[in-house]
mmCIF file of C-alpha atoms in Angstrom:
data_model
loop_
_atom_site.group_PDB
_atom_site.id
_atom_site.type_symbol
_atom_site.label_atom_id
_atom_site.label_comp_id
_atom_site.label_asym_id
_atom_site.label_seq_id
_atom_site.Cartn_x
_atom_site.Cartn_y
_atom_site.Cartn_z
ATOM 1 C CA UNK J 1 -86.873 14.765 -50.467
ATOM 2 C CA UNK J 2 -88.116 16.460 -53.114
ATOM 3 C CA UNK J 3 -91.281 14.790 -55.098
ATOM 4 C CA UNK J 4 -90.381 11.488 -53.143
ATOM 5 C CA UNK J 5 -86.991 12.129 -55.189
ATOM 6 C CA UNK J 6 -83.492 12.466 -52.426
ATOM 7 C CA UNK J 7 -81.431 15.259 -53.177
ATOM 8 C CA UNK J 8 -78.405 15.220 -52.891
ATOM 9 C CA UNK J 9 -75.563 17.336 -51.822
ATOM 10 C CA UNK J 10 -72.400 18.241 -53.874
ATOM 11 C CA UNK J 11 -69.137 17.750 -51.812
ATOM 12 C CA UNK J 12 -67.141 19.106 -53.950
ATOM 13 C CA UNK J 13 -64.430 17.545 -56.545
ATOM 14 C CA UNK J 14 -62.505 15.504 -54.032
ATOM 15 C CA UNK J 15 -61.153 12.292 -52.421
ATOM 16 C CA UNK J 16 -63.922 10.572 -50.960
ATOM 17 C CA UNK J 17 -64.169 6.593 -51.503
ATOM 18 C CA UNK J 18 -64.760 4.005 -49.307
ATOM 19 C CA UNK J 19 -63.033 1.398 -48.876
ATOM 20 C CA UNK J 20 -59.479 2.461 -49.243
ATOM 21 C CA UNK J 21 -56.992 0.047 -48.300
ATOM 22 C CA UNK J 22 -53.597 0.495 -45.365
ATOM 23 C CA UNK J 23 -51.141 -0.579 -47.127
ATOM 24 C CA UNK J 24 -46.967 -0.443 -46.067
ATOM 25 C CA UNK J 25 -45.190 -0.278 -49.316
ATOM 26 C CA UNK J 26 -41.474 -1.894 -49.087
ATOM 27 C CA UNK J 27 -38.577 -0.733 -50.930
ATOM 28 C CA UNK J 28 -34.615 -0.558 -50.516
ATOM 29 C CA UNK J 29 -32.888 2.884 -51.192
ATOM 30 C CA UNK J 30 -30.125 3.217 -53.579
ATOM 31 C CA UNK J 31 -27.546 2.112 -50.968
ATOM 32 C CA UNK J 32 -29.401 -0.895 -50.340
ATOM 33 C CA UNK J 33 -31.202 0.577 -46.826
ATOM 34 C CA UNK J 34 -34.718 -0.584 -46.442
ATOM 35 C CA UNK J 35 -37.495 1.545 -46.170
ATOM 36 C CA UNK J 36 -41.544 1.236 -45.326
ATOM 37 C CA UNK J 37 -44.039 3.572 -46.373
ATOM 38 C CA UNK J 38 -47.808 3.681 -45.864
ATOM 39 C CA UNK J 39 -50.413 4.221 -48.784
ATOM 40 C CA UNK J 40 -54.186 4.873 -48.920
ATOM 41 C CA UNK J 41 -53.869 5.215 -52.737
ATOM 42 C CA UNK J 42 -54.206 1.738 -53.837
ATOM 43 C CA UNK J 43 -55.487 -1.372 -55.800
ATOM 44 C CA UNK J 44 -55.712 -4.498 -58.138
ATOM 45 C CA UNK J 45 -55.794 -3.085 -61.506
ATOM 46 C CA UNK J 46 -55.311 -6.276 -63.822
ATOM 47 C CA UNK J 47 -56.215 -9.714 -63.619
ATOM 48 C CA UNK J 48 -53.934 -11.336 -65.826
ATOM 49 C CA UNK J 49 -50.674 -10.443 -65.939
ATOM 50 C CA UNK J 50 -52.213 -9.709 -62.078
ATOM 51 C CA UNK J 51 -51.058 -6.370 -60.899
ATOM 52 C CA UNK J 52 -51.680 -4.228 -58.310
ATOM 53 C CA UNK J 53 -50.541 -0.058 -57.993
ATOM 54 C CA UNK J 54 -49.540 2.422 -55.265
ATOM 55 C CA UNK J 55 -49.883 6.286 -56.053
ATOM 56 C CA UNK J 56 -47.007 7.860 -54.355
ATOM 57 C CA UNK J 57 -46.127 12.047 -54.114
ATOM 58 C CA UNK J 58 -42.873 12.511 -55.633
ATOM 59 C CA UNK J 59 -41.419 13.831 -52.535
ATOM 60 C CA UNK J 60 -41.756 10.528 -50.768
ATOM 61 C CA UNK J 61 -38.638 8.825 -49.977
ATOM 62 C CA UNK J 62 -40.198 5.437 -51.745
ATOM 63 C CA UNK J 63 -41.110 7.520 -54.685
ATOM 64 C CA UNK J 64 -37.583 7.466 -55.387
ATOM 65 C CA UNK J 65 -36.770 4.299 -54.049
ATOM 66 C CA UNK J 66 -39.190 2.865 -56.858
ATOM 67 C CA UNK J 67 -37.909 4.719 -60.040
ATOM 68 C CA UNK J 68 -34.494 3.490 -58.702
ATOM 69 C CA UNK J 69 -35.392 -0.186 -57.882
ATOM 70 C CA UNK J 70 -38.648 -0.518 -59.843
ATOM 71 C CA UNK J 71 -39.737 -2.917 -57.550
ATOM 72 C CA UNK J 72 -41.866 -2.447 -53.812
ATOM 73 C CA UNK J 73 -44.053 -5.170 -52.124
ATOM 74 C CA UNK J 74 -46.908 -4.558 -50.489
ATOM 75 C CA UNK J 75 -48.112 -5.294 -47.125
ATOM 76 C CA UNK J 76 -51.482 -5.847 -46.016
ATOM 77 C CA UNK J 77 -52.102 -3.912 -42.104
ATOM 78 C CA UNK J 78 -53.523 -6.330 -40.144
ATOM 79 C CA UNK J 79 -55.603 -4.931 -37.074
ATOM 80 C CA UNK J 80 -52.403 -5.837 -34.991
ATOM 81 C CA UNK J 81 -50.604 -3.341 -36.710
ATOM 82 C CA UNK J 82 -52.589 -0.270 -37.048
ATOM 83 C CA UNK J 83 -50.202 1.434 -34.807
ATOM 84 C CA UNK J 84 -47.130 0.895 -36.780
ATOM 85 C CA UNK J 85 -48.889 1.190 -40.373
ATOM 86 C CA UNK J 86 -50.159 4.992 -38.871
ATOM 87 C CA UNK J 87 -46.338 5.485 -37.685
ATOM 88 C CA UNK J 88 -45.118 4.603 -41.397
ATOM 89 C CA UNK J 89 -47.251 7.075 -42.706
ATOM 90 C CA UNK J 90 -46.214 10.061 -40.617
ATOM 91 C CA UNK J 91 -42.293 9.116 -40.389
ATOM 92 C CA UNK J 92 -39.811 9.378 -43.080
ATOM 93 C CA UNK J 93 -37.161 6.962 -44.007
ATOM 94 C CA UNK J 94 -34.765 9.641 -44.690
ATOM 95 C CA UNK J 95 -34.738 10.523 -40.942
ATOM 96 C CA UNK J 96 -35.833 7.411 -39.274
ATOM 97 C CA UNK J 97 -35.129 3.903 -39.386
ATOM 98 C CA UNK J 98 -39.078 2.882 -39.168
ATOM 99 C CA UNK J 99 -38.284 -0.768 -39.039
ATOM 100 C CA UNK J 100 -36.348 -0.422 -35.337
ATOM 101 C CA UNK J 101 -39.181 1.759 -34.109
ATOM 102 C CA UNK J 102 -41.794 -0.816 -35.407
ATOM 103 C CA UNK J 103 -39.972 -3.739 -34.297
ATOM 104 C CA UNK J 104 -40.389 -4.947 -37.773
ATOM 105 C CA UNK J 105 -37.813 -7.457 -39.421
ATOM 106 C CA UNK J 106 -37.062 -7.061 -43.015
ATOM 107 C CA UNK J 107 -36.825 -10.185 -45.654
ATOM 108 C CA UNK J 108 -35.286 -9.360 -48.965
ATOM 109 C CA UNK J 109 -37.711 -10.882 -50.853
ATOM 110 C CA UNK J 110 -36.460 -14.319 -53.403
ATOM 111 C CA UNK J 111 -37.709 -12.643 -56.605
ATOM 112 C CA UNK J 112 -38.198 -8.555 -56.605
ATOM 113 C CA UNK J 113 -35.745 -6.395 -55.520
ATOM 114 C CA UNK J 114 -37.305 -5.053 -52.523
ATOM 115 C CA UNK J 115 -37.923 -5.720 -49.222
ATOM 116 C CA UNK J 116 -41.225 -7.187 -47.347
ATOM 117 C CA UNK J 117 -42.167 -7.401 -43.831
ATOM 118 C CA UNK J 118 -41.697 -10.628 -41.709
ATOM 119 C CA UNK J 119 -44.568 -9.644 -39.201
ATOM 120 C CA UNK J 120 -47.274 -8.999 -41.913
ATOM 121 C CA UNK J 121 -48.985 -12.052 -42.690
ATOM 122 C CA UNK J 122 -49.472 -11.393 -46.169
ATOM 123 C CA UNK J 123 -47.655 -9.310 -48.859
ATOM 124 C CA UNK J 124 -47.413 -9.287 -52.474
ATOM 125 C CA UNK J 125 -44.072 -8.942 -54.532
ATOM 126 C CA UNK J 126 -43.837 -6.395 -57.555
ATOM 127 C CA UNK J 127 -41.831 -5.441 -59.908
ATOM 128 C CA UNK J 128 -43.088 -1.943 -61.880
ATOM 129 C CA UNK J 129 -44.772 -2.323 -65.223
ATOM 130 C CA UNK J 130 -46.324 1.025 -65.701
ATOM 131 C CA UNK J 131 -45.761 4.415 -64.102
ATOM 132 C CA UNK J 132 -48.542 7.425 -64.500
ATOM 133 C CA UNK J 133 -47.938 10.522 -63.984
ATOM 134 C CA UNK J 134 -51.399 11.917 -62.695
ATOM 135 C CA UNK J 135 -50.589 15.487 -60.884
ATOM 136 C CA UNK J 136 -49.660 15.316 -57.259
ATOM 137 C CA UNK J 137 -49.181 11.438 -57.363
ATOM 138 C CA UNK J 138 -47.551 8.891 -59.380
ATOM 139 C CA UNK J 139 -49.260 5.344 -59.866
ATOM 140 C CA UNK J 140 -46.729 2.924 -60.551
ATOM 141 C CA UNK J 141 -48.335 -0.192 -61.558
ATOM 142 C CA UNK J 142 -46.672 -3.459 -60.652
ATOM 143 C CA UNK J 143 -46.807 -6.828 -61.886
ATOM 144 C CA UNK J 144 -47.377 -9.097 -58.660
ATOM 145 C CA UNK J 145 -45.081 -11.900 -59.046
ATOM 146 C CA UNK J 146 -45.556 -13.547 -55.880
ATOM 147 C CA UNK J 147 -48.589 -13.201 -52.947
ATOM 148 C CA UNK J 148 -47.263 -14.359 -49.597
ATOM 149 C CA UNK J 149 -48.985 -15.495 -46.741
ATOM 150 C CA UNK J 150 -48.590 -16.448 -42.952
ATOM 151 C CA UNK J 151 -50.176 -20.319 -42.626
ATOM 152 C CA UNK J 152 -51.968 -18.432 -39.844
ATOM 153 C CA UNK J 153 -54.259 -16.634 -42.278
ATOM 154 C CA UNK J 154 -55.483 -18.711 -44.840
ATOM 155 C CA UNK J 155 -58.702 -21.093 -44.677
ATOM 156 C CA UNK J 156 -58.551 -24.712 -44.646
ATOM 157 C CA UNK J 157 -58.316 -24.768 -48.646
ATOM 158 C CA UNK J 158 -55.166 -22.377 -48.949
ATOM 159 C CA UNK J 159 -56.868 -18.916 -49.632
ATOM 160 C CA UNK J 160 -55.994 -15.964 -47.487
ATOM 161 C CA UNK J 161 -59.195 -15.240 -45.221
ATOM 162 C CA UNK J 162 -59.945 -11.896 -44.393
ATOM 163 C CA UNK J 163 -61.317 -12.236 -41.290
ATOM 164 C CA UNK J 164 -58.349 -13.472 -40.212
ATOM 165 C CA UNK J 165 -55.553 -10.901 -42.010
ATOM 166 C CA UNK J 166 -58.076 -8.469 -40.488
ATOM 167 C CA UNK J 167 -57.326 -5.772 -42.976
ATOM 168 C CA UNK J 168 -57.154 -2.189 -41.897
ATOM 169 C CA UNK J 169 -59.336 -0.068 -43.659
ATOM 170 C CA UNK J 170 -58.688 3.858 -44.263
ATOM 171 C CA UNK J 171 -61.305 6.540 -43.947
ATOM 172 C CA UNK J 172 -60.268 9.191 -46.348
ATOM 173 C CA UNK J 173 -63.237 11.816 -45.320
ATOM 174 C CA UNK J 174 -62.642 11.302 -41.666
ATOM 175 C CA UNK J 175 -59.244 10.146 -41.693
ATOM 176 C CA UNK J 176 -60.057 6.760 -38.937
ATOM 177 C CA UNK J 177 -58.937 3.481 -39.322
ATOM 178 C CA UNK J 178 -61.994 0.670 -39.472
ATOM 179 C CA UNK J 179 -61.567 -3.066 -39.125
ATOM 180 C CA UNK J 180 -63.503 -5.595 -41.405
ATOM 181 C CA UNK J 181 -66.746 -6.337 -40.288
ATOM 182 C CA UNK J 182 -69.520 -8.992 -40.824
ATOM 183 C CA UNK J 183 -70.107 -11.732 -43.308
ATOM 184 C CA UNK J 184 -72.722 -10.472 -46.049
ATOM 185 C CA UNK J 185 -72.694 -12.788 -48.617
ATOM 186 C CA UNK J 186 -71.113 -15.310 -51.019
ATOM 187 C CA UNK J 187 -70.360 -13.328 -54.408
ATOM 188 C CA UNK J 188 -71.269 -14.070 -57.841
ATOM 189 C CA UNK J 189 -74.299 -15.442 -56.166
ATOM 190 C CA UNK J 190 -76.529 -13.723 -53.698
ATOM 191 C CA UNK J 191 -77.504 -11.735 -56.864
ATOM 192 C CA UNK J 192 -79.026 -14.649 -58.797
ATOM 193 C CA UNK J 193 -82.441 -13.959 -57.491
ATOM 194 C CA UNK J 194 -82.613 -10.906 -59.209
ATOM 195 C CA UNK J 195 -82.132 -12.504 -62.678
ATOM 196 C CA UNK J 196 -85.254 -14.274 -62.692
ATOM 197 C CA UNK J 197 -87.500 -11.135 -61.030
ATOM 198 C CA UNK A 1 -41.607 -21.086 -37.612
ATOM 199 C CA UNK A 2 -37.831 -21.997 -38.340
ATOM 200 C CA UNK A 3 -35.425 -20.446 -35.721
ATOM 201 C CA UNK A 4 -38.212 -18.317 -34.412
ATOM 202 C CA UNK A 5 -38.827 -16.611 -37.665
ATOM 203 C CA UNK A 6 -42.337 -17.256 -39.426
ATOM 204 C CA UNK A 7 -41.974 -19.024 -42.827
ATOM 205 C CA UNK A 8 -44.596 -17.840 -45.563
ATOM 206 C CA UNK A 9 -46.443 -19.545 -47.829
ATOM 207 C CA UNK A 10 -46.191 -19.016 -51.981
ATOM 208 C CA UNK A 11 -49.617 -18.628 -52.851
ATOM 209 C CA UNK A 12 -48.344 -17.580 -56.679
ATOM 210 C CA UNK A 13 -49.063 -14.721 -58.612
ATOM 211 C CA UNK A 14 -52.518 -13.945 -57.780
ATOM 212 C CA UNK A 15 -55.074 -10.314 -57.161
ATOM 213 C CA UNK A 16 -55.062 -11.429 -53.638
ATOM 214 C CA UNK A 17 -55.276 -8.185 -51.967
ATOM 215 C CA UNK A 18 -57.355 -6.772 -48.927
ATOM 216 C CA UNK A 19 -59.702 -4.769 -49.205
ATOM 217 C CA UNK A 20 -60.810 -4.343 -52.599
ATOM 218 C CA UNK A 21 -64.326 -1.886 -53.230
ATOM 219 C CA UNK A 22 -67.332 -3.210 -54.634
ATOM 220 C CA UNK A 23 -68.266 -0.232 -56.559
ATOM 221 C CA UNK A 24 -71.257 0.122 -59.307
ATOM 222 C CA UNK A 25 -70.315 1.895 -62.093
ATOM 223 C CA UNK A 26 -72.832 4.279 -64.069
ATOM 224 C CA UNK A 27 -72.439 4.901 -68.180
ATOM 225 C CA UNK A 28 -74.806 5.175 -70.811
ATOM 226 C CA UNK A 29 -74.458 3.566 -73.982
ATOM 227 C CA UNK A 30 -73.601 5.233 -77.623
ATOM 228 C CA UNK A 31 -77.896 5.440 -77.846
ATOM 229 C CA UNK A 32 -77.940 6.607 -74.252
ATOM 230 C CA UNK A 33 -79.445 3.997 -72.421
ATOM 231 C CA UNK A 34 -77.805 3.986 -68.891
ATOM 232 C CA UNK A 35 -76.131 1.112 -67.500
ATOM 233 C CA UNK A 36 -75.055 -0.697 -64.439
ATOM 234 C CA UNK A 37 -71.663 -2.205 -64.091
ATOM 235 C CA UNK A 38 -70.291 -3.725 -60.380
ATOM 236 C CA UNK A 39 -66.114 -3.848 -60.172
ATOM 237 C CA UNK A 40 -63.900 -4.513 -57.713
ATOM 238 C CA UNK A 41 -60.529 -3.573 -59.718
ATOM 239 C CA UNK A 42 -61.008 0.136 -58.278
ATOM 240 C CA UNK A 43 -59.313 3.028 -56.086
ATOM 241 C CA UNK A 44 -58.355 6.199 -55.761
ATOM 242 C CA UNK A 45 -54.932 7.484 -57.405
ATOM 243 C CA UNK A 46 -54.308 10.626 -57.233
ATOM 244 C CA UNK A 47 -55.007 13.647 -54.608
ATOM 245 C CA UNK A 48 -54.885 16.799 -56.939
ATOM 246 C CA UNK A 49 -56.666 17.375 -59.221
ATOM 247 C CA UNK A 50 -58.420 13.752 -57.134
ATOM 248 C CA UNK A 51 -58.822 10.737 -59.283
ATOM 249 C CA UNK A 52 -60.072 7.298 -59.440
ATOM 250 C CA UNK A 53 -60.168 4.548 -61.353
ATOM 251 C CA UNK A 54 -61.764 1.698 -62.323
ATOM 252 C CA UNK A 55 -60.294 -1.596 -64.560
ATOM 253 C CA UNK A 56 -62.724 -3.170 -66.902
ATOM 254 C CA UNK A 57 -62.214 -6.026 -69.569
ATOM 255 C CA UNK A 58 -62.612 -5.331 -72.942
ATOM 256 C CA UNK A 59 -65.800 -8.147 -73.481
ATOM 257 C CA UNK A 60 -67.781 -5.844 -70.987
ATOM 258 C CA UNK A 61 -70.538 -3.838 -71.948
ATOM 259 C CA UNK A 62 -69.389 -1.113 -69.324
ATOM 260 C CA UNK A 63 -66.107 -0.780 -71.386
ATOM 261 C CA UNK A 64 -67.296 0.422 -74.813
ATOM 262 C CA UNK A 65 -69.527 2.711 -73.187
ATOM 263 C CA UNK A 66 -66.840 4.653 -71.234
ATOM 264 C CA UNK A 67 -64.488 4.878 -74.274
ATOM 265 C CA UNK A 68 -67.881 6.191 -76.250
ATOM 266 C CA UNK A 69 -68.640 8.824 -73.629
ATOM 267 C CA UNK A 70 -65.433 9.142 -71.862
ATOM 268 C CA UNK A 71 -67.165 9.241 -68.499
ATOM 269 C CA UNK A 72 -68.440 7.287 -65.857
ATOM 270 C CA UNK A 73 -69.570 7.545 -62.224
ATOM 271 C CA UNK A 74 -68.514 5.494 -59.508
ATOM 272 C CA UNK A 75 -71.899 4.992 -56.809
ATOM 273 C CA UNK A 76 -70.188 3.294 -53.561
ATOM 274 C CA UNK A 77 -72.338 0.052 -52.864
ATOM 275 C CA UNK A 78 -73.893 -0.151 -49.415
ATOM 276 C CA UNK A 79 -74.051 -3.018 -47.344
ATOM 277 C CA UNK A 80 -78.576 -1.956 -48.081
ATOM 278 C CA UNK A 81 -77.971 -3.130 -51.811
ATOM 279 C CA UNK A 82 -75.244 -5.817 -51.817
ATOM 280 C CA UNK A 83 -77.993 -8.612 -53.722
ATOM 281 C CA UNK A 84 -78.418 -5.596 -56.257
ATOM 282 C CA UNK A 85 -74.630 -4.840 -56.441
ATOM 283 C CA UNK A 86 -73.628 -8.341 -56.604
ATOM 284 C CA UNK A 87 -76.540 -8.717 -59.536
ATOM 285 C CA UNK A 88 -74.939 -6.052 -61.444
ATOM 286 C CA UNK A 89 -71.842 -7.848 -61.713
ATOM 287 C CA UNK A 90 -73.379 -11.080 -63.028
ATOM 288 C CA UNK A 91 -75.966 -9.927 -65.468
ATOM 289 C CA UNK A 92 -74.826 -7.984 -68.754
ATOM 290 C CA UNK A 93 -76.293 -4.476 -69.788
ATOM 291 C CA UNK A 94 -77.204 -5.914 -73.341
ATOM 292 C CA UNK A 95 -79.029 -8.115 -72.477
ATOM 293 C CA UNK A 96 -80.993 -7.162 -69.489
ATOM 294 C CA UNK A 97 -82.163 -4.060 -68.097
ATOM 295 C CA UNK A 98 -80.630 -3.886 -64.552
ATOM 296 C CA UNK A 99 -81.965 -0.766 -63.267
ATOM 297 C CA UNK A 100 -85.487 -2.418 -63.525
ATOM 298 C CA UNK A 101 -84.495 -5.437 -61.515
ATOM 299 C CA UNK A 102 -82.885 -3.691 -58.879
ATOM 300 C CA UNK A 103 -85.398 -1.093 -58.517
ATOM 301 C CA UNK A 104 -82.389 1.364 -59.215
ATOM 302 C CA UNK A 105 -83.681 5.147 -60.690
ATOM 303 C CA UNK A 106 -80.762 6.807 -63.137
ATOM 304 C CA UNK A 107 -80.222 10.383 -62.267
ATOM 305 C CA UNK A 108 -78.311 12.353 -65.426
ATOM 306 C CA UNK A 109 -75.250 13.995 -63.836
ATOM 307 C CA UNK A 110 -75.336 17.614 -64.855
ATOM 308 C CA UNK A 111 -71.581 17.616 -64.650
ATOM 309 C CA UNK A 112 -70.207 14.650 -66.739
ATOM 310 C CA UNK A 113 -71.788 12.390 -69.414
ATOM 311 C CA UNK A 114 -73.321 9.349 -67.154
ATOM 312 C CA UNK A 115 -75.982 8.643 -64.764
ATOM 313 C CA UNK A 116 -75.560 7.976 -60.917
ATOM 314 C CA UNK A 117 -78.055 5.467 -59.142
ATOM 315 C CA UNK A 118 -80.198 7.283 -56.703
ATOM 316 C CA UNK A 119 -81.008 4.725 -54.174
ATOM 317 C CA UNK A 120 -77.124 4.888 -53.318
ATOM 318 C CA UNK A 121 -75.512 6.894 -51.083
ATOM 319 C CA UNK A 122 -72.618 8.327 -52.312
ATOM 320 C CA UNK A 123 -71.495 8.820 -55.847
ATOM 321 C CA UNK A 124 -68.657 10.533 -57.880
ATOM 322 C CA UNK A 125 -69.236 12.012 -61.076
ATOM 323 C CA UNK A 126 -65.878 11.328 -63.423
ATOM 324 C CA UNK A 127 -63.901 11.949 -66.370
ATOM 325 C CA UNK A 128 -61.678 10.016 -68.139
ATOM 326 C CA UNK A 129 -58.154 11.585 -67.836
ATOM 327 C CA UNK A 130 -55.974 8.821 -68.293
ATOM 328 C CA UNK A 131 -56.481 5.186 -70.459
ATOM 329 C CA UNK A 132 -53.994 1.986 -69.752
ATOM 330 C CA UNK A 133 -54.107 -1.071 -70.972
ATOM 331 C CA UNK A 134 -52.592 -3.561 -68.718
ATOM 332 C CA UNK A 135 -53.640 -6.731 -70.280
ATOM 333 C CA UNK A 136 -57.021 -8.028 -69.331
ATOM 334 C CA UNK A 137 -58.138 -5.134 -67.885
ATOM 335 C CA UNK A 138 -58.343 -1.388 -69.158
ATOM 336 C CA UNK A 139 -57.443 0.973 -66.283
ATOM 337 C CA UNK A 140 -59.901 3.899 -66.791
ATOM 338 C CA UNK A 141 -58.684 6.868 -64.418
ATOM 339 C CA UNK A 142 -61.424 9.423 -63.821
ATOM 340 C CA UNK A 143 -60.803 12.799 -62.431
ATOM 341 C CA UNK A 144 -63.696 13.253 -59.645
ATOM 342 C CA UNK A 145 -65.344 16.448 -61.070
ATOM 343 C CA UNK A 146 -67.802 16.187 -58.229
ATOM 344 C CA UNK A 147 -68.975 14.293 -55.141
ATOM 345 C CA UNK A 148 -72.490 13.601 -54.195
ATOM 346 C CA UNK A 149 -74.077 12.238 -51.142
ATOM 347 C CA UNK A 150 -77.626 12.223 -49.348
ATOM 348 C CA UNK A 151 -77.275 13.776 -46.020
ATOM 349 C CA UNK A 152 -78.238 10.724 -44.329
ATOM 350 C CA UNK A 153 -74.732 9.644 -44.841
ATOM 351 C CA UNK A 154 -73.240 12.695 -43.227
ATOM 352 C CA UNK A 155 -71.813 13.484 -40.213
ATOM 353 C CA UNK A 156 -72.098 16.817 -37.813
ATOM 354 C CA UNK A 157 -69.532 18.375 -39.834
ATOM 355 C CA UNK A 158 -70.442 17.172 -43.356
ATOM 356 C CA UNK A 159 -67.990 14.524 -44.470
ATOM 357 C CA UNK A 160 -69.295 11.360 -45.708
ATOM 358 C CA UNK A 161 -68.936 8.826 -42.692
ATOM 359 C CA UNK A 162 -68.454 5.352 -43.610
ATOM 360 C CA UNK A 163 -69.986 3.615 -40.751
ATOM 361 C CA UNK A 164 -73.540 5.175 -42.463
ATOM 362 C CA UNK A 165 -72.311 4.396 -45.911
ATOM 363 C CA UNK A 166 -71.657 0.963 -45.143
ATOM 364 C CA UNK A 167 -69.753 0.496 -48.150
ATOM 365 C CA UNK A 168 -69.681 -3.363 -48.915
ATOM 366 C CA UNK A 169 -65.899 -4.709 -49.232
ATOM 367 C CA UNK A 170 -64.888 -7.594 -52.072
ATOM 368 C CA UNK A 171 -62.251 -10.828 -50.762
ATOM 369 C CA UNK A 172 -61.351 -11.852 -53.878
ATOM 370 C CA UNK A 173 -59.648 -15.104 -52.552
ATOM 371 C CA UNK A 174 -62.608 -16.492 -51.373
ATOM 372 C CA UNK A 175 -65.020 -14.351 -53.159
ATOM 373 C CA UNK A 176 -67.311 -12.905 -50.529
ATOM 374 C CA UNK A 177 -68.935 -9.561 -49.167
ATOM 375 C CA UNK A 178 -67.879 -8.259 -45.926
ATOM 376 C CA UNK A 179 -69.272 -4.625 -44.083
ATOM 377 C CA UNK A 180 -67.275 -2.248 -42.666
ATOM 378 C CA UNK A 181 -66.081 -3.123 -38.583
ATOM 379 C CA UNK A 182 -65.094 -1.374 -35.730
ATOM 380 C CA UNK A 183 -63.245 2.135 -35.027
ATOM 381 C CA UNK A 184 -59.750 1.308 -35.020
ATOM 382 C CA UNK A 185 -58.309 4.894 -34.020
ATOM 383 C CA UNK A 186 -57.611 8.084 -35.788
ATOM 384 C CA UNK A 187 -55.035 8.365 -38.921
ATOM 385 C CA UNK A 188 -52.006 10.223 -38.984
ATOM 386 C CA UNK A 189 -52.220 10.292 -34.912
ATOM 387 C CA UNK A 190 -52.156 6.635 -33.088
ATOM 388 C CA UNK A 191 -48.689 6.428 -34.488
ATOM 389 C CA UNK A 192 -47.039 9.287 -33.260
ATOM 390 C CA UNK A 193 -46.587 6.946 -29.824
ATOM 391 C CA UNK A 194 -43.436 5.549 -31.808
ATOM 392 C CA UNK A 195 -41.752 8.664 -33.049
ATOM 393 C CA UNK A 196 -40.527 9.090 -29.368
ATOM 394 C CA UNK A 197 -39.692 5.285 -28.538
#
């Protein structure tokens, strides 16, 4: 505190947002093989056409699986799965079939040419509309065509509930998983009473 | 469940993806009056040289200002100020002054050409690199030029730590605030139990 003012410290030009998202990317190689990869570099980037990206390096084996496909899913971690979704972001799906060692079960998805993951409760289906080239990553934007969800996860009126997908969150500074935690308020409303202040 | 394998549900094409940020974003206006904006389109998306980015419609006030000034900063909401942060997503710059009704104090970056909030914890100072249009939203990728934090939010070895950030996280299915949970185990670690299965 100086003059009642906080200082505060420079980090440095570097990584640090919270909250990143867990996310397994699914893709099929060129021979038709599929493959699961986990990203921390992730979002929704449009509303309408909705779309969502993935920054991958280029010397991923999904990188290429992408560019060749241009189409991926993604799969929200659940809690239940923080194990595996770690495991798919240390392994490589040149060398190892992750799916057998995660006891995961692939379904070729109806509508993008990629695969998603049966024991995920809910994944979204892309097909690429934009890819960035920013440096060390490449954001390939993709038009979500379909969400899908588990019946198991979504609140009596049909929406996915997060409290019950239990999303794993990624610590980038720390580099720890974090679970979702308590209930803080209904959006687009709790702020109302600051409007008439 | 048909033949023991889980059946999912077509929600449609929907930004139903967990977790999304609830990030306030600072700009100042072609007269240079500073404004607040909340979004929850945001992430990081590239590691070197680090970027983020944040998607903004075209009808915001937020939106002219970072194609004026070709900066912004990103100031990671804490679960402290979720009324303020959900405020700043309702109410428009133009019309009201939202750093007065959240009790919010602009700080001029001495780096890029916006103001950071004070009162929040942890803020990165950007530049705009990279602008897509996607539809709806702009994409506005920032290269982080610099990282600030109060040491409140630091731990023992001076890395942000999210469980004192508290950052607030968005569900946009069913449109409410959640806080951070519990320690789910260390990245790029717990999963090395299947590499040897």
């Amino acid at each position: 505190m100086i003059g009642g003012v906080c200082v505060k410290q420079s980090l440095g030009a570097r990584t640090l947002a919270f909250p990143t998202p867990t996310w397994m990317v699914g893709t099929y190689d060129p021979e038709g093989r599929p493959n699961i990869m986990t990203a921390a570099w992730g979002g929704i980037c449009c509303s309408r056409p909705p779309c969502v990206y993935v920054s991958l390096r280029k010397a991923t084996y999904t990188h290429g699986n992408i560019m060749h496909r241009q189409a991926y899913t993604v799969n929200i971690s659940s809690e239940l799965h923080v194990v595996e979704a770690d495991y798919c972001g240390i392994a490589s799906g040149q060398e190892m079939n992750k799916w057998k060692q995660c006891g995961f079960t692939p379904v070729k998805s109806s509508i993008v040419d990629a695969p998603y993951i049966d024991e995920v409760p809910l994944v979204l289906e892309c097909t690429v509309r934009n890819i960035v080239e920013l440096g060390l990553h490449t954001q390939f934007v993709g038009e979500i065509m379909d969400v899908k969800a588990d019946s198991s996860v979504l609140s009596h009126d049909k929406q996915p509930d997060i409290t019950k997908v239990k999303p794993v969150i990624f610590e980038p500074s720390n580099r720890r998983y974090y679970g979702i935690g308590v209930f803080l308020g209904p959006a687009f409303s709790i702020g109302r009473e600051l409007q008439s202040k």
